[in-house]
mmCIF file of C-alpha atoms and ligand atoms in Angstrom:
data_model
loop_
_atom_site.group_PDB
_atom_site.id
_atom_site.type_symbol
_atom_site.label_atom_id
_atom_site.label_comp_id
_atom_site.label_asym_id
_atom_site.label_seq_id
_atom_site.Cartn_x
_atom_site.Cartn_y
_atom_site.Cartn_z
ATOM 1 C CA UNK A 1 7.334 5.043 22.424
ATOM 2 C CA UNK A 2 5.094 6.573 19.421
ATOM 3 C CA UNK A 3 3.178 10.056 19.951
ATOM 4 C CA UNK A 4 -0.044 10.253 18.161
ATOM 5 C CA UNK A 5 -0.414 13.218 15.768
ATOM 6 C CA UNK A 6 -3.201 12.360 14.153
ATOM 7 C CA UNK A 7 -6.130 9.719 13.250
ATOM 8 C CA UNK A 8 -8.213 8.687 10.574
ATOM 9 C CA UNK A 9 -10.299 5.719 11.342
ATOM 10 C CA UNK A 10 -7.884 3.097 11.762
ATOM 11 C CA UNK A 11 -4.819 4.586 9.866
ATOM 12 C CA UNK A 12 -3.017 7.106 12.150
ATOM 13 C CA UNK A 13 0.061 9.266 11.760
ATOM 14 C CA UNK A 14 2.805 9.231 14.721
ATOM 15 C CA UNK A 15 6.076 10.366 15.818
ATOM 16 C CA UNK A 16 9.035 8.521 17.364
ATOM 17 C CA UNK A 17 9.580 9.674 21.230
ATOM 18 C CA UNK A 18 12.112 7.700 22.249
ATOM 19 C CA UNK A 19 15.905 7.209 21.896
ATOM 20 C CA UNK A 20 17.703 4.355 20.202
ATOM 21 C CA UNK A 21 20.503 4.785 22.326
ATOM 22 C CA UNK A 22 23.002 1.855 22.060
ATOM 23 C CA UNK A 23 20.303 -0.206 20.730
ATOM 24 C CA UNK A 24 20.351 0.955 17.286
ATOM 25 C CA UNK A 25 24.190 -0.580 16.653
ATOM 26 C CA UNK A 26 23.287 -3.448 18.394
ATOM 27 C CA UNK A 27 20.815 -4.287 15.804
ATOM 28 C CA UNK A 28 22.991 -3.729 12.870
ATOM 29 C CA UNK A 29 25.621 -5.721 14.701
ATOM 30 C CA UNK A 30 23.168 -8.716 15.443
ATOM 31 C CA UNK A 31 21.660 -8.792 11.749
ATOM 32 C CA UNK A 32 25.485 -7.940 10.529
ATOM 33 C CA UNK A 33 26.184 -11.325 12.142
ATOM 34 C CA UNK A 34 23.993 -13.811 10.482
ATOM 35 C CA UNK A 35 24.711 -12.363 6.717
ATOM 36 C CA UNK A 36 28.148 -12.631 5.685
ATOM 37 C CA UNK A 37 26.591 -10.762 2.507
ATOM 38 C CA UNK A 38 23.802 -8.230 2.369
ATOM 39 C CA UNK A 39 22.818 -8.973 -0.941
ATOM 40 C CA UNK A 40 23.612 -5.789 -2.475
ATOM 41 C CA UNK A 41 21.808 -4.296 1.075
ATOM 42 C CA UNK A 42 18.433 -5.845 -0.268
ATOM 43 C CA UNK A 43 18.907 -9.112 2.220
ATOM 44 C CA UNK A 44 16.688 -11.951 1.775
ATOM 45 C CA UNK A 45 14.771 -14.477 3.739
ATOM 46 C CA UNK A 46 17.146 -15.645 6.317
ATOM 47 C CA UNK A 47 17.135 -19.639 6.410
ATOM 48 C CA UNK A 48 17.207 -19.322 10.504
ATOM 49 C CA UNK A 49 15.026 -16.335 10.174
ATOM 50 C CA UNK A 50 12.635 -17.810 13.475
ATOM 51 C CA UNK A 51 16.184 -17.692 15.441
ATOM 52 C CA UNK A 52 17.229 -14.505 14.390
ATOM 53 C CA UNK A 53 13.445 -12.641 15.448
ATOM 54 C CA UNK A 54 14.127 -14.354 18.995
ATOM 55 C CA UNK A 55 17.315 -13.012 19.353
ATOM 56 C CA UNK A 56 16.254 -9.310 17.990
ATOM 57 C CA UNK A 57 13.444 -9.335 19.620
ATOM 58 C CA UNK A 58 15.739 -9.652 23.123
ATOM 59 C CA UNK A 59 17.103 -5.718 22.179
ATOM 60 C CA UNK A 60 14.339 -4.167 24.235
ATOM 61 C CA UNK A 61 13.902 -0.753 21.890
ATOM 62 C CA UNK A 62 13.262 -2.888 18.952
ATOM 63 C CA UNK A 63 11.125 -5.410 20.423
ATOM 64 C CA UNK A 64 9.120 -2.258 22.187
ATOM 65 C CA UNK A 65 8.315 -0.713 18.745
ATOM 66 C CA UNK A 66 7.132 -3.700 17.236
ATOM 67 C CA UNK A 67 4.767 -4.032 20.270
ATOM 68 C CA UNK A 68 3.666 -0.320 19.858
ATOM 69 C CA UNK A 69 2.877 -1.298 16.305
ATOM 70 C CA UNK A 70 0.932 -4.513 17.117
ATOM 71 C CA UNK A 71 -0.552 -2.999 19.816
ATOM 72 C CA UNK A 72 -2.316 -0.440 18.023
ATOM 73 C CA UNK A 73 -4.531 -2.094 16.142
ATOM 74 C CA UNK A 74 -4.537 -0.514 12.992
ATOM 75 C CA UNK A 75 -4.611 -0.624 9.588
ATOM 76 C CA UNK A 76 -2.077 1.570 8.645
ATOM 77 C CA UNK A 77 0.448 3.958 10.747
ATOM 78 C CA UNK A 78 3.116 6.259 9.331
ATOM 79 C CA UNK A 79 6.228 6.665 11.976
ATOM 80 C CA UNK A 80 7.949 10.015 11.318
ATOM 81 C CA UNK A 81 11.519 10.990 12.744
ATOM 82 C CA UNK A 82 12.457 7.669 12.562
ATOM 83 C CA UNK A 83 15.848 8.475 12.952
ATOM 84 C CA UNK A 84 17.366 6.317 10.425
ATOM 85 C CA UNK A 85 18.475 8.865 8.310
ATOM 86 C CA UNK A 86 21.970 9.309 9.061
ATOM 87 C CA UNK A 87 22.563 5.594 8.845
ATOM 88 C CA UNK A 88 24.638 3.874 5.541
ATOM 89 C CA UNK A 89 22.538 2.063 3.124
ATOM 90 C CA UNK A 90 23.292 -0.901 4.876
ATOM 91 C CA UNK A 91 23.138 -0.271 7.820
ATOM 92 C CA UNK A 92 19.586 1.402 7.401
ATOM 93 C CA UNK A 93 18.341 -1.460 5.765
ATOM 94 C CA UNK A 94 19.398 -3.644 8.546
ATOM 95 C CA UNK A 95 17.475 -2.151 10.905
ATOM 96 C CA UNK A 96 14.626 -1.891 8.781
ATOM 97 C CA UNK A 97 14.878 -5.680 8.022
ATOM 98 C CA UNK A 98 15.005 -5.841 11.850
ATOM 99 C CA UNK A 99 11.745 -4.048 12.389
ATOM 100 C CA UNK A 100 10.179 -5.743 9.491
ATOM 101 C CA UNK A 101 11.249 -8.876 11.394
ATOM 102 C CA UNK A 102 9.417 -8.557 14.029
ATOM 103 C CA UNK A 103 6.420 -8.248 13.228
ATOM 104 C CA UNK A 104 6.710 -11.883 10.883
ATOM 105 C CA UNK A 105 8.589 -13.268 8.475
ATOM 106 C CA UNK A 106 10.152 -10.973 5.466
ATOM 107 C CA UNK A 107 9.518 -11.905 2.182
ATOM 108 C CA UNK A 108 11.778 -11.893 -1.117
ATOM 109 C CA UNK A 109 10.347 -9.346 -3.785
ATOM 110 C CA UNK A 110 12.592 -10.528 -6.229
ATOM 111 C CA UNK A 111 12.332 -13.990 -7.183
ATOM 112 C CA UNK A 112 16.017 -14.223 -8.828
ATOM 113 C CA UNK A 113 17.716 -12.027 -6.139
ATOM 114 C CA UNK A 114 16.091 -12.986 -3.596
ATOM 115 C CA UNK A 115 15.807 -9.323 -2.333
ATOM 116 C CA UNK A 116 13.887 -8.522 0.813
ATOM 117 C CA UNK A 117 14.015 -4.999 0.628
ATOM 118 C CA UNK A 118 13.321 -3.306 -2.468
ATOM 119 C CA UNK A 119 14.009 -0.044 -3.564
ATOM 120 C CA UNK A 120 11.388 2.189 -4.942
ATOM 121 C CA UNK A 121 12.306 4.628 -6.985
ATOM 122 C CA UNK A 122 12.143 5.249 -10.866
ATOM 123 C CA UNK A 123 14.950 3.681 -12.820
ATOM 124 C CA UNK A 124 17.159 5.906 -15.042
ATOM 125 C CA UNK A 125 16.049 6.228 -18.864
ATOM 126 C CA UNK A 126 19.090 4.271 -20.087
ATOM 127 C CA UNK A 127 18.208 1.150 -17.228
ATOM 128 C CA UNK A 128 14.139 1.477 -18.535
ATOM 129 C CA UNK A 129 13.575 -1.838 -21.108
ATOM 130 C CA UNK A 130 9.779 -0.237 -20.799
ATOM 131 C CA UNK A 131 7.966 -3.664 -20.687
ATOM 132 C CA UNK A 132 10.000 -4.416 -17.625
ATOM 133 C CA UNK A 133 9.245 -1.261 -15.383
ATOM 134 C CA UNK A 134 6.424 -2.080 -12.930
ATOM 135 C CA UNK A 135 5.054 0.832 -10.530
ATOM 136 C CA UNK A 136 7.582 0.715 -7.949
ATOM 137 C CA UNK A 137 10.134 1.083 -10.823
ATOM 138 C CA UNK A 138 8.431 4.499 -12.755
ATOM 139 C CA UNK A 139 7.697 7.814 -12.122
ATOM 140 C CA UNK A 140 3.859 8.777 -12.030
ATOM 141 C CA UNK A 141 1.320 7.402 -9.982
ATOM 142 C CA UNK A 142 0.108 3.888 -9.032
ATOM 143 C CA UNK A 143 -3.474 2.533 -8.869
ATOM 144 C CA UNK A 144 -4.981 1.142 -5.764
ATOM 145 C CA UNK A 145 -4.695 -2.222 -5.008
ATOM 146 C CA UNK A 146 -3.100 -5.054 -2.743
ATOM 147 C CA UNK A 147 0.324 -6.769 -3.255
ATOM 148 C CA UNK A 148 0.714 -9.861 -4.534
ATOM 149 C CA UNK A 149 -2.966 -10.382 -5.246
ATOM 150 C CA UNK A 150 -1.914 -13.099 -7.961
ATOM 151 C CA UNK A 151 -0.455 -14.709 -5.954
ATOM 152 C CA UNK A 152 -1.724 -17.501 -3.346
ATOM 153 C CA UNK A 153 -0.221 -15.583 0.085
ATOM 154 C CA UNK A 154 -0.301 -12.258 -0.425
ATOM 155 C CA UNK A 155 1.709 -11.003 2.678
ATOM 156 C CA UNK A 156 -0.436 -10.218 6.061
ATOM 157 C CA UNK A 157 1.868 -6.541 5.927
ATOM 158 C CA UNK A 158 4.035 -4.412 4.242
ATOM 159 C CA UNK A 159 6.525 -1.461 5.062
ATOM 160 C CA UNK A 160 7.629 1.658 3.521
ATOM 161 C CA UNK A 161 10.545 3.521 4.375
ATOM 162 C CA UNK A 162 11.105 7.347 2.915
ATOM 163 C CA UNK A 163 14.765 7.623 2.332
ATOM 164 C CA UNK A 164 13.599 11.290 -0.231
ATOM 165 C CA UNK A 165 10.274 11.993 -0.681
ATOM 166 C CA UNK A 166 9.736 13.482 -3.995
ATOM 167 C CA UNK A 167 10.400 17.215 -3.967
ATOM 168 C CA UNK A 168 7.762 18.176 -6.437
ATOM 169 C CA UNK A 169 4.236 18.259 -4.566
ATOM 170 C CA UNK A 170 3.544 14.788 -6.036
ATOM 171 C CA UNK A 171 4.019 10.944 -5.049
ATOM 172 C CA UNK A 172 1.798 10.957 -1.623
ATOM 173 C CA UNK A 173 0.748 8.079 -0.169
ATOM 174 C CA UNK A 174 -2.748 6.970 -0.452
ATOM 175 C CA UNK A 175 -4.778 4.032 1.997
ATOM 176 C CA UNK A 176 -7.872 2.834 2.054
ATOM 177 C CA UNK A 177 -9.811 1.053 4.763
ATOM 178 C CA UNK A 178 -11.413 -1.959 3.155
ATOM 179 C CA UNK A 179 -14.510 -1.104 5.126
ATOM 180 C CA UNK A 180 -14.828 2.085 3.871
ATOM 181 C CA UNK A 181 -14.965 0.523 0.129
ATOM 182 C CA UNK A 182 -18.071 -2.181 1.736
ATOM 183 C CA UNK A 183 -19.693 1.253 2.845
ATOM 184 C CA UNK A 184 -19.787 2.520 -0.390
ATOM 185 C CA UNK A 185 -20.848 -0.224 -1.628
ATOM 186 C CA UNK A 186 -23.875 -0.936 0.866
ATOM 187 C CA UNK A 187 -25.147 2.672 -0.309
ATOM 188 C CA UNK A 188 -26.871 1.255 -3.627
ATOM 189 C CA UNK A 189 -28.495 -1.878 -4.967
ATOM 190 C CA UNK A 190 -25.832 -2.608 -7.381
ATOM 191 C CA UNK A 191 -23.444 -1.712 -4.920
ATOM 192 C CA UNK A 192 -24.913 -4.452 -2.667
ATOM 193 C CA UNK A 193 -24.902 -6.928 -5.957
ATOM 194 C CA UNK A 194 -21.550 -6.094 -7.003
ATOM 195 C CA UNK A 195 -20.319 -7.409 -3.352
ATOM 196 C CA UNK A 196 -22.126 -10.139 -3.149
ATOM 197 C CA UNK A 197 -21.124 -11.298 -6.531
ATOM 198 C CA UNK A 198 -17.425 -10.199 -5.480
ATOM 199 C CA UNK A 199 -17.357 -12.288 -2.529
ATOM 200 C CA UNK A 200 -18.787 -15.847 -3.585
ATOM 201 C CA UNK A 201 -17.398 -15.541 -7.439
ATOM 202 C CA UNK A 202 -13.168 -16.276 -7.956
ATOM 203 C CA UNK A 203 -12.386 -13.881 -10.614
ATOM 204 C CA UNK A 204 -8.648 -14.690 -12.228
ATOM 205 C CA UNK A 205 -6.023 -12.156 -11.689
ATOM 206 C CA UNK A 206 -3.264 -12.427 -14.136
ATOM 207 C CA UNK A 207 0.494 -12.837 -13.305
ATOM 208 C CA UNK A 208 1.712 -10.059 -15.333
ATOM 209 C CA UNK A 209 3.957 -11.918 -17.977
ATOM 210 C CA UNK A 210 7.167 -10.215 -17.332
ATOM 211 C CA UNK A 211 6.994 -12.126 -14.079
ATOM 212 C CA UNK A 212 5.117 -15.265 -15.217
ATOM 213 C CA UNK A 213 7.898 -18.162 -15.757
ATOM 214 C CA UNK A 214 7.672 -18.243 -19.482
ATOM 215 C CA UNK A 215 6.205 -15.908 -21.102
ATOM 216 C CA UNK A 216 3.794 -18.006 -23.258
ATOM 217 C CA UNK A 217 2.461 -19.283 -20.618
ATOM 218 C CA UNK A 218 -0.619 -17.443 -19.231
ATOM 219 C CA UNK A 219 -0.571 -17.946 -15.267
ATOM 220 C CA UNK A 220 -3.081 -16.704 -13.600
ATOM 221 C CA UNK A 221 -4.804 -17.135 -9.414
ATOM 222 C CA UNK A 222 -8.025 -17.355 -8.657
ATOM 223 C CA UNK A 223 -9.681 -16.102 -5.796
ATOM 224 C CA UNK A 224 -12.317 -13.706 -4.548
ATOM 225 C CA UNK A 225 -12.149 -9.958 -4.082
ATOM 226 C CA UNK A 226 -13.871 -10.350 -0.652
ATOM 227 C CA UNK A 227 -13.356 -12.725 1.703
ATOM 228 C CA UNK A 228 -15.042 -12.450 5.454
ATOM 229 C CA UNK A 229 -11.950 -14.048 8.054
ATOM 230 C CA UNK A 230 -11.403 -12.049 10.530
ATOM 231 C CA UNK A 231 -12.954 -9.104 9.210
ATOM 232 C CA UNK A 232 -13.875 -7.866 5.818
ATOM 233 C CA UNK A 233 -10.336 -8.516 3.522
ATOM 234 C CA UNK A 234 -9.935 -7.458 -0.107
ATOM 235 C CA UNK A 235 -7.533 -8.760 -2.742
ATOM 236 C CA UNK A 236 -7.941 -6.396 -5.422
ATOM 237 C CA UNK A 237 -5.477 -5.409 -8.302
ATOM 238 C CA UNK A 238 -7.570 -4.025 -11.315
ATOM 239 C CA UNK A 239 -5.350 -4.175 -14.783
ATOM 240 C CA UNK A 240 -4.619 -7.789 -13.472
ATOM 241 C CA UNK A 241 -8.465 -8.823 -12.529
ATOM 242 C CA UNK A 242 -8.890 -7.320 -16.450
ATOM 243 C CA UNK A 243 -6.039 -9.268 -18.241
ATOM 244 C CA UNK A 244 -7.152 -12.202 -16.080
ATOM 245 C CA UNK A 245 -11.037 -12.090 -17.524
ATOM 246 C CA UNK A 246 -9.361 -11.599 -21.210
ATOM 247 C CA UNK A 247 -7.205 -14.528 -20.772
ATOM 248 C CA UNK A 248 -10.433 -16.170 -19.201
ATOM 249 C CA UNK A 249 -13.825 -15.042 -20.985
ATOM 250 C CA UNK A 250 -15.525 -18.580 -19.765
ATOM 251 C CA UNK A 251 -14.923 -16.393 -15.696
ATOM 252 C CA UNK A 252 -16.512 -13.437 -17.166
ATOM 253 C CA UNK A 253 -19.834 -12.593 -17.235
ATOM 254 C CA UNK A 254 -21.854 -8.803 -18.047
ATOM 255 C CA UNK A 255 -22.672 -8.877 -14.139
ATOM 256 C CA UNK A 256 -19.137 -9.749 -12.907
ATOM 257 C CA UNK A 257 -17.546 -6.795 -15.445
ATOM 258 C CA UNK A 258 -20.002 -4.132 -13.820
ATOM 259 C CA UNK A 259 -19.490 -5.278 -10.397
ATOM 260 C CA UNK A 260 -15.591 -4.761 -10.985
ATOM 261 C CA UNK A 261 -15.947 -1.412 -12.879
ATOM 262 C CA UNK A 262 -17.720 -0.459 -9.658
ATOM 263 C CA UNK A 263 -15.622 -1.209 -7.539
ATOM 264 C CA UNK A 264 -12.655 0.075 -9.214
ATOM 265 C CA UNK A 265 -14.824 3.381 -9.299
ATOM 266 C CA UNK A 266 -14.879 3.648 -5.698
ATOM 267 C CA UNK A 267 -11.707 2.882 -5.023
ATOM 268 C CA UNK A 268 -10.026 5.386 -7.449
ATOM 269 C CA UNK A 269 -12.393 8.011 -7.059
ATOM 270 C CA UNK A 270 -15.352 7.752 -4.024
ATOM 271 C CA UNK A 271 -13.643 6.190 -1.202
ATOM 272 C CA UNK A 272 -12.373 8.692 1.643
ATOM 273 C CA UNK A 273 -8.226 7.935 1.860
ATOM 274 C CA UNK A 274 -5.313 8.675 3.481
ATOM 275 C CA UNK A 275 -3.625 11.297 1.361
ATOM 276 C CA UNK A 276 -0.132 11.948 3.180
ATOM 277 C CA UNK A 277 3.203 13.530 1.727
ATOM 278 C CA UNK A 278 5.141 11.763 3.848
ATOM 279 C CA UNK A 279 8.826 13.432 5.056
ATOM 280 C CA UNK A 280 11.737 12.045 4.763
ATOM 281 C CA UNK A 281 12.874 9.174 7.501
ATOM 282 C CA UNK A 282 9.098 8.111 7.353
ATOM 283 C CA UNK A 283 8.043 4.707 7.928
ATOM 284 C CA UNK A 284 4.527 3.522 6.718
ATOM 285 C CA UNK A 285 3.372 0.412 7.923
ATOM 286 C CA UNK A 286 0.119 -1.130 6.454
ATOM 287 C CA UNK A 287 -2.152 -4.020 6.327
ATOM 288 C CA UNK A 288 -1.881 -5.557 3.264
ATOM 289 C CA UNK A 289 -5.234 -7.400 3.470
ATOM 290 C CA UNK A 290 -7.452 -4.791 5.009
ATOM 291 C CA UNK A 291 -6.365 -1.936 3.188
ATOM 292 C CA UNK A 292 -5.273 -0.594 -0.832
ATOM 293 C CA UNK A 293 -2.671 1.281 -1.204
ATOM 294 C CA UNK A 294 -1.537 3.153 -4.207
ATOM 295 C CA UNK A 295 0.302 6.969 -5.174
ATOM 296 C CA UNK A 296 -0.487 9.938 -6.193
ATOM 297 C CA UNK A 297 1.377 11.196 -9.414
ATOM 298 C CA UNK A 298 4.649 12.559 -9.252
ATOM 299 C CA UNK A 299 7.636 13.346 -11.557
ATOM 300 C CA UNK A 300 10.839 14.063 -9.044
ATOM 301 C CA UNK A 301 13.225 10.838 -10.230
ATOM 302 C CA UNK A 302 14.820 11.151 -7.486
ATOM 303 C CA UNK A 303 12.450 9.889 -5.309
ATOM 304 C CA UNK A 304 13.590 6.663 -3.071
ATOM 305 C CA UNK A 305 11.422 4.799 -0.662
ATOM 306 C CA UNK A 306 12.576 1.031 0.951
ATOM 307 C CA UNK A 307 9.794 -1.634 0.911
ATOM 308 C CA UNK A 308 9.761 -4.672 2.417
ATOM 309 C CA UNK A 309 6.854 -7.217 2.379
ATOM 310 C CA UNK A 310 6.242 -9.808 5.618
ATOM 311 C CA UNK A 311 4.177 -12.507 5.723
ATOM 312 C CA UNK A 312 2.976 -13.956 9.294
ATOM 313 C CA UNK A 313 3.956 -17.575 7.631
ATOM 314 C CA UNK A 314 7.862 -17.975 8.488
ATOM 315 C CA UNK A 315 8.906 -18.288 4.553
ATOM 316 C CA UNK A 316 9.844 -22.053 4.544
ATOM 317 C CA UNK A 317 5.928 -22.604 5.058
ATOM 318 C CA UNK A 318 4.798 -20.205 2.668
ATOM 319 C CA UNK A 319 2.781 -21.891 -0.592
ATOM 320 C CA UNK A 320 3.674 -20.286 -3.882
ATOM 321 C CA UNK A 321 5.974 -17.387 -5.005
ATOM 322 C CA UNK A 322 6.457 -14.648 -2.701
ATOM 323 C CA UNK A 323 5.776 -10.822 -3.760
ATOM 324 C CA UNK A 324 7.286 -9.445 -6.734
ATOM 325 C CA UNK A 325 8.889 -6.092 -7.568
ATOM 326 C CA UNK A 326 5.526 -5.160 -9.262
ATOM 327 C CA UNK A 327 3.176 -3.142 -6.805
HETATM 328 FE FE1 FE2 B 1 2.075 -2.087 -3.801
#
């Protein structure tokens, strides 16, 4: 199904080997059938969503790939030659709704929209109010973090798709392996006190206001950076964990701001990554709680990748907002 290129700890690079053959229109024609309207091709969380993964997961190429990704076991796997690429916009992101589908439930990004897949890719100068452009919306890089770490359920996974890769040596992908960021850590003694303090302390991380209900209103979650379940997880978003301890100084303490700065250190600058420039008709798949993700700089605006966000919580059982565009 998927031929391994290449591996890096748990975050490996593969390439499709098999055919969609008649499956491929099947899927558009099944997901065609339960929305009447594609939202302007961004979907949303289908109300019979658990129905609809049964029935995809009956078209055996699709259900086969999302077995090949589950099976796996990683933390991260890029899928090149998808073979999506000659597909129309909505048609393409039908099938990648499909594939996001089964491996849980999509999430919207968009609270107003309700869009499930969101495009990534800078917004023209004239569209750009700047205190509404988030990273997905921008050129330039992104800092590492997790999505929708203000939030109560971040989702489990999330799901690139590289419609054009930027065409100007910038804008690669970068993962890290939680574990690789508790290695670091372990190496010193205030390594060792900055995780311990990180894992039994709830620091606040700040909705950023433009997506806060009312703007007045300082909203903020609070929650640990580590949390042992299942394995080592991180939530970690740093301008947010900042504006959170501003809007919070009673949270902060001398010890807690050094074990953050730390952290933040290793993430942007020690940890070992995956650095990928990942082709066109890419998908990335990653674990949203095991791994940070972020970008390198680039400047090509025309740059376009699809994401879409699932949660293993089928979205009527969910608790709190789902993702936003930010991230
Ligand atoms: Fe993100």
């Amino acid at each position: 199904m998927l031929s391994a290129i290449e591996q890096t700890g748990k975050i490996s690079i593969v390439k499709r080997n098999f055919s969609w053959g008649e499956d491929l229109s099947l899927i558009i024609r099944t997901v065609e059938r339960h929305f009447s309207d594609f939202n302007g091709n961004g979907f949303y969380p289908h109300p019979e969503e658990e129905a609809l993964q049964r029935e995809l997961l009956n078209i055996p190429t699709l259900r086969r790939l999302g077995e090949a990704i589950g099976r796996a076991a990683l933390r991260g796997m890029a899928i090149t030659d998808l073979g999506l690429s000659h597909l129309s916009e909505a048609h393409r992101n039908a099938v990648l709704y499909a594939i996001a589908l089964t491996r849980g439930f999509p999430t919207s990004t968009d609270q107003r929209t309700k869009r499930v897949a969101w495009d990534v890719r800078a917004k023209r100068a004239n569209q750009q109010a700047a205190r509404f452009t988030t990273f997905s919306e921008r050129v330039g890089g992104a800092e590492m973090h997790t999505d929708s770490s203000f939030y109560p359920m971040p989702e489990e996974q999330f799901m690139l798709y590289v419609v054009s890769a930027a065409r100007c040596n910038g804008g690669e992908s970068l993962i890290i392996d939680v574990d690789d960021i508790h290695r670091e850590l372990e190496k010193t003694r205030e390594g060792r006190i900055a995780y311990s303090l990180l894992t039994t302390r709830d620091v606040p991380f700040r909705v950023p206001a433009v997506y806060a209900a009312e703007d007045d209103n300082v909203e903020y979650y609070l929650a640990p950076v580590f949390r042992r379940d299942g394995g080592l997880k991180i939530r970690w978003r740093y301008d947010s964990i900042l504006k959170g301890l501003a809007a919070r100084p009673d949270l902060s303490s001398p010890e807690l701001v050094d074990a953050i700065e730390l952290v933040n250190d290793i993430v942007e600058r020690q940890a070992p990554r995956f650095h990928r420039h990942l082709p066109d008709d890419t998908l990335l798949w990653a674990d949203n709680h095991h791994t940070l993700h972020g970008r390198a700089m680039y400047t090509d605006p025309e740059r376009h990748l699809i994401r879409i966000r699932t949660s293993n919580t089928p979205n009527a059982r969910r608790i709190g907002p789902s993702g936003i565009s930010a991230d």
